[in-house]
PDB file of C-alpha atoms in Angstrom:
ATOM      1  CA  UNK A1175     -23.798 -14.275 -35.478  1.00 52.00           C
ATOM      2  CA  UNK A1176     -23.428 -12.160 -32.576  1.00 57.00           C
ATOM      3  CA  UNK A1177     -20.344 -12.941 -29.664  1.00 64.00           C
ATOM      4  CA  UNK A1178     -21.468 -11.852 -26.496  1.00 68.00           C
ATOM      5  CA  UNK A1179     -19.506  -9.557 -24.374  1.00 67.00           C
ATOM      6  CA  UNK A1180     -17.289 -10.844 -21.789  1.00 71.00           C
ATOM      7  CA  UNK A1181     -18.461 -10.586 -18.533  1.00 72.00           C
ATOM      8  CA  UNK A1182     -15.522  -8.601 -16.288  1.00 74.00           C
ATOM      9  CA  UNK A1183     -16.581  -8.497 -12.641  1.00 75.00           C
ATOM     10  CA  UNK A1184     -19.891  -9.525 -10.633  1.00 83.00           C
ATOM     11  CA  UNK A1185     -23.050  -7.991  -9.226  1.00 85.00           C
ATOM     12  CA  UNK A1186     -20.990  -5.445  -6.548  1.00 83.00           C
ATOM     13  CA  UNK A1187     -18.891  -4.408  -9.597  1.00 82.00           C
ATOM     14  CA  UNK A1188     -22.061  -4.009 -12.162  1.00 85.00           C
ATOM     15  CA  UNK A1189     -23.733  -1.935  -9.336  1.00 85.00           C
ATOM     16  CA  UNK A1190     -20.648   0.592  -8.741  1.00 84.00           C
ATOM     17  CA  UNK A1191     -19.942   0.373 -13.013  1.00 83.00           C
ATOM     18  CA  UNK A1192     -23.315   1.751 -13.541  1.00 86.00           C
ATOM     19  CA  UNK A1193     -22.683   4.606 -11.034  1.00 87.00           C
ATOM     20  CA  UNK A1194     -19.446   5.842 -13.019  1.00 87.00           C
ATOM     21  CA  UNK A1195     -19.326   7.438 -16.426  1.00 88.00           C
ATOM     22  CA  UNK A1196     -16.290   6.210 -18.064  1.00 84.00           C
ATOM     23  CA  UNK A1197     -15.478   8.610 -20.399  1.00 88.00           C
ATOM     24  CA  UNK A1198     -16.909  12.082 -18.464  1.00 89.00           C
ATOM     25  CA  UNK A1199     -13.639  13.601 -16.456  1.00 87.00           C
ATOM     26  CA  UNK A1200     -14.061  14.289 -13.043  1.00 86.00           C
ATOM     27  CA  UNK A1201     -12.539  17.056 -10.733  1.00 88.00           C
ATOM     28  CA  UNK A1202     -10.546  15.774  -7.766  1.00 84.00           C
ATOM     29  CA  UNK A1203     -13.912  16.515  -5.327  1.00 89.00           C
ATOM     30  CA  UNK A1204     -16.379  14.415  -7.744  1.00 90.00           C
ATOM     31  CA  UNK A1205     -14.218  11.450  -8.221  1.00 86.00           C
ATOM     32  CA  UNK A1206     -13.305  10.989  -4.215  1.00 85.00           C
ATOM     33  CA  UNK A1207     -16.695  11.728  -3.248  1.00 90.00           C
ATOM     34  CA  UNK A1208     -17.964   9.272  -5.921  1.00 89.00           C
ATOM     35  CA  UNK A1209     -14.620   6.808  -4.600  1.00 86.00           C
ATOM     36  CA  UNK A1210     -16.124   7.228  -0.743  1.00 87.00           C
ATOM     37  CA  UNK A1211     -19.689   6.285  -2.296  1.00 88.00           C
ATOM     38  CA  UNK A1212     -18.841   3.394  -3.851  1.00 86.00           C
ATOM     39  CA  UNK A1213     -16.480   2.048  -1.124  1.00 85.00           C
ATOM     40  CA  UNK A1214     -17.954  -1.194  -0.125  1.00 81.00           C
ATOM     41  CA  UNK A1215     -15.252  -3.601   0.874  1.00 81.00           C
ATOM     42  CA  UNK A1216     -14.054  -4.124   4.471  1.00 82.00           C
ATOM     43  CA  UNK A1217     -10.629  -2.770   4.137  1.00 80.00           C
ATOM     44  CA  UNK A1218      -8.853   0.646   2.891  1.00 79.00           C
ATOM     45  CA  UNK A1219      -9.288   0.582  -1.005  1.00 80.00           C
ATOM     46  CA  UNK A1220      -6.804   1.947  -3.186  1.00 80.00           C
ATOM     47  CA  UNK A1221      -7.239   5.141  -5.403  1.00 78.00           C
ATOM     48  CA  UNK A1222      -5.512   5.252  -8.896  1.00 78.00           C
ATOM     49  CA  UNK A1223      -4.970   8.857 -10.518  1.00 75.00           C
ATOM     50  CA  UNK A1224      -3.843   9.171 -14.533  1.00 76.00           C
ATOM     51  CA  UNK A1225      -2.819  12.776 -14.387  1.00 76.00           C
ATOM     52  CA  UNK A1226      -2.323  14.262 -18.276  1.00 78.00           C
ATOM     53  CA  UNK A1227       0.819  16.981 -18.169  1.00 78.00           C
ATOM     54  CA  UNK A1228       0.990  17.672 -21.808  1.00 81.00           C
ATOM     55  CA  UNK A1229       4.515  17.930 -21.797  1.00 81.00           C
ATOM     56  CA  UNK A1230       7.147  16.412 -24.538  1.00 82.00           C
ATOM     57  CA  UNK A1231       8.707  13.045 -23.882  1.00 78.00           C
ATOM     58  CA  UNK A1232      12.118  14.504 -23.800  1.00 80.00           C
ATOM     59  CA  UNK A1233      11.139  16.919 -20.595  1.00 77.00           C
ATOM     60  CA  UNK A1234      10.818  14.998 -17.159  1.00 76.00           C
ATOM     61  CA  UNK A1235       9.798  16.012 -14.091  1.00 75.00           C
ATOM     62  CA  UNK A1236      11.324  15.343 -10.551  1.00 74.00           C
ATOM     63  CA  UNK A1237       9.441  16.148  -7.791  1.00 72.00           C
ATOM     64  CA  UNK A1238       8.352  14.997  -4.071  1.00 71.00           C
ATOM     65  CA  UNK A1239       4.864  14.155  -2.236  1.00 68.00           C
ATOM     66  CA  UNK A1240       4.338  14.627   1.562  1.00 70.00           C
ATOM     67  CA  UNK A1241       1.206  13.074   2.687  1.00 68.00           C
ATOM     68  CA  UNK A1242      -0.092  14.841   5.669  1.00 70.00           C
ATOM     69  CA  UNK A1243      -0.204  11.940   7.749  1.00 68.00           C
ATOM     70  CA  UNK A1244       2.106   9.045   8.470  1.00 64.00           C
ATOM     71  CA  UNK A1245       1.773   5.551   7.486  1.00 67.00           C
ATOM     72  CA  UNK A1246       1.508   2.805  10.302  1.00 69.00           C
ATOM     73  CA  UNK A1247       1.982   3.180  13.590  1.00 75.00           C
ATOM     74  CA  UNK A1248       5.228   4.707  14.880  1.00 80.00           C
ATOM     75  CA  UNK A1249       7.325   1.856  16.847  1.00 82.00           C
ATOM     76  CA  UNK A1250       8.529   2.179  20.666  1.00 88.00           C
ATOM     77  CA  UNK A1251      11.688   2.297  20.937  1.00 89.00           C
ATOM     78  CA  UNK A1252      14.092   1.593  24.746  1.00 89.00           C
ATOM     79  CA  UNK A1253      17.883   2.329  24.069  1.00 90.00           C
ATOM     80  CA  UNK A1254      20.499   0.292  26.232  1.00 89.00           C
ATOM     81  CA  UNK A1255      23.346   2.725  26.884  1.00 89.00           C
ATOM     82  CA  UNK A1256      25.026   5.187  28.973  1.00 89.00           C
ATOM     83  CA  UNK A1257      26.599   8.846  28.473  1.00 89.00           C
ATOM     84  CA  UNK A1258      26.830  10.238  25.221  1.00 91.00           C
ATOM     85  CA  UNK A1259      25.218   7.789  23.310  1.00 89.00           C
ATOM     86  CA  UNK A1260      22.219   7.792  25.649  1.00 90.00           C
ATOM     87  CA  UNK A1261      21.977  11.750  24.769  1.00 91.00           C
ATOM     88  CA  UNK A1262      22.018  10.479  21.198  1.00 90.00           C
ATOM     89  CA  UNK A1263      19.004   7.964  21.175  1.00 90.00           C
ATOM     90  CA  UNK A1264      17.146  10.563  23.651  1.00 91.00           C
ATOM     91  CA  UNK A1265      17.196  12.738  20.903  1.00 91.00           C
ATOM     92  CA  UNK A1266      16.363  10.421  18.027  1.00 89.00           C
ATOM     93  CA  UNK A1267      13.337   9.705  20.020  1.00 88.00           C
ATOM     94  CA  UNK A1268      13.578   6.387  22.030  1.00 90.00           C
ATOM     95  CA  UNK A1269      10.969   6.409  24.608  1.00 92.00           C
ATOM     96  CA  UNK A1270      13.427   4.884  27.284  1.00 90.00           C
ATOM     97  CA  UNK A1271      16.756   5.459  27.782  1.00 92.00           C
ATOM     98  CA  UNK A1272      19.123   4.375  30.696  1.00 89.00           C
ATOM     99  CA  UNK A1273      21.041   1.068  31.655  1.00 86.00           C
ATOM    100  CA  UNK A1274      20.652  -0.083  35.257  1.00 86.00           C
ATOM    101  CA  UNK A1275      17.439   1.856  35.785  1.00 88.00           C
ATOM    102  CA  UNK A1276      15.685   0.205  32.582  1.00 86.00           C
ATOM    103  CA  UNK A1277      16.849  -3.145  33.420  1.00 83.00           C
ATOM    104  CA  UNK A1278      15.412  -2.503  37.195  1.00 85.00           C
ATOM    105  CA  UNK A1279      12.069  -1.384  35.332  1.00 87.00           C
ATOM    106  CA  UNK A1280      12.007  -4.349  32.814  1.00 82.00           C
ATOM    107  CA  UNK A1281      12.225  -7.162  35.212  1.00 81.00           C
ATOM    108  CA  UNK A1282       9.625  -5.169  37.105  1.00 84.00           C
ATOM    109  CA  UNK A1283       7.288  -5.999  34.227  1.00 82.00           C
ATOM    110  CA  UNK A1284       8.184  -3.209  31.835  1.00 84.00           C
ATOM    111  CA  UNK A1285       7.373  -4.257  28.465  1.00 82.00           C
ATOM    112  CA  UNK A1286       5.528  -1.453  27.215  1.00 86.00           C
ATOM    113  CA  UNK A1287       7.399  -0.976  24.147  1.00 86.00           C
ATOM    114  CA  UNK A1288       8.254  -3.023  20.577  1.00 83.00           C
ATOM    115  CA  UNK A1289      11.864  -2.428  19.832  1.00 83.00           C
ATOM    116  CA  UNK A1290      14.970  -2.742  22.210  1.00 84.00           C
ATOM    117  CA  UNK A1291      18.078  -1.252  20.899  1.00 85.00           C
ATOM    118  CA  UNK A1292      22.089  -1.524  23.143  1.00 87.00           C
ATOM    119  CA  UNK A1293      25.021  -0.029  22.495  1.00 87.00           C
ATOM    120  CA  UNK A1294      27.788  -2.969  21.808  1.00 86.00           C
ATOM    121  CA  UNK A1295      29.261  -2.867  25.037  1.00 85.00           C
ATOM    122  CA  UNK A1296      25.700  -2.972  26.908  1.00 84.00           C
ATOM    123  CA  UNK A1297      24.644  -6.279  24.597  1.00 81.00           C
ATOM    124  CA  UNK A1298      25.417  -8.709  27.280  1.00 78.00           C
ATOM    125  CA  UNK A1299      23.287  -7.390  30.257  1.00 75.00           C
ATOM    126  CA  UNK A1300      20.697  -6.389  27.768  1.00 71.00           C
ATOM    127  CA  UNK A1301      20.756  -9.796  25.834  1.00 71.00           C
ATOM    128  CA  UNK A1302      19.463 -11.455  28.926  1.00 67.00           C
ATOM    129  CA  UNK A1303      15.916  -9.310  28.298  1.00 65.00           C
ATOM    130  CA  UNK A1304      15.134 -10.930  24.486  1.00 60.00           C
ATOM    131  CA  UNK A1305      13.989 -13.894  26.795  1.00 53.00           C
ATOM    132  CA  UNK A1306      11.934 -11.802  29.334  1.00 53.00           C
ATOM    133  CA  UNK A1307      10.216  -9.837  26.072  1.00 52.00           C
ATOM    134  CA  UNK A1308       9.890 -12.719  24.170  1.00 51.00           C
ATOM    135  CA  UNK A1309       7.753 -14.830  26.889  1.00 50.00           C
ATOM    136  CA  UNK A1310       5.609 -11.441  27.733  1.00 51.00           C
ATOM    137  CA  UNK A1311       3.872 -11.927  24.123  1.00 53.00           C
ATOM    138  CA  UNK A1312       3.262 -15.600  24.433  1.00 51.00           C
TER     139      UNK A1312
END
């Protein structure tokens, strides 16, 4: 008596199985061309690589990968302080720095950014602005 084969996925999957040779091995250009063909879904699908060193168990390898693009989107950042450490988040990249000026701008209407940052002695006056912030994104 023959068992009959258990069925794994449904008709998208049986279309895009047929497409694929499971056992031929692909260069890098064939299998993300064939990846991009067979991309059907409505969000970014994930690519898995098995990548076959041929090295001994006892050797390991250590190594880093830069992807030439960043992942998500980069956050705005306004800085509460004054003197030196306004220098300091200038330079780590905070989009707005400054204390009386940036309050002055932010009950203006500024609220053009996602993250604001004070220096300890600044957190009172800057406190106030959570409220202002938090009613600009209901």
């Amino acid at each position: 008596m023959a068992t009959k084969q258990k069925k794994i996925g449904g008709k998208r999957y049986d279309a895009i199985f047929k497409t694929v040779e499971k056992l031929k091995p692909y260069t890098v250009e064939e299998a993300i061309e064939l990846a991009k063909k067979n991309a059907t879904c409505k969000f970014d699908e994930t690519i898995e690589a098995t990548i076959n060193l041929n090295i001994l168990p006892k050797h390991s390898i250590r190594d880093t990968l830069s992807f030439p693009n960043s992942f998500g989107k980069e956050k705005r950042v306004v800085v509460f302080a004054q003197g030196e450490k306004a220098d300091e988040a200038k330079n780590a990249g905070a989009i707005e720095v400054g204390f009386e000026d940036l309050i002055s701008k932010i009950r203006g209407g500024y609220t053009d950014f996602d993250v604001a940052i004070s220096t300890p002695d600044l957190m009172k006056e800057a406190n106030l602005f959570g409220l202002i912030r938090k009613s600009a994104d209901q």
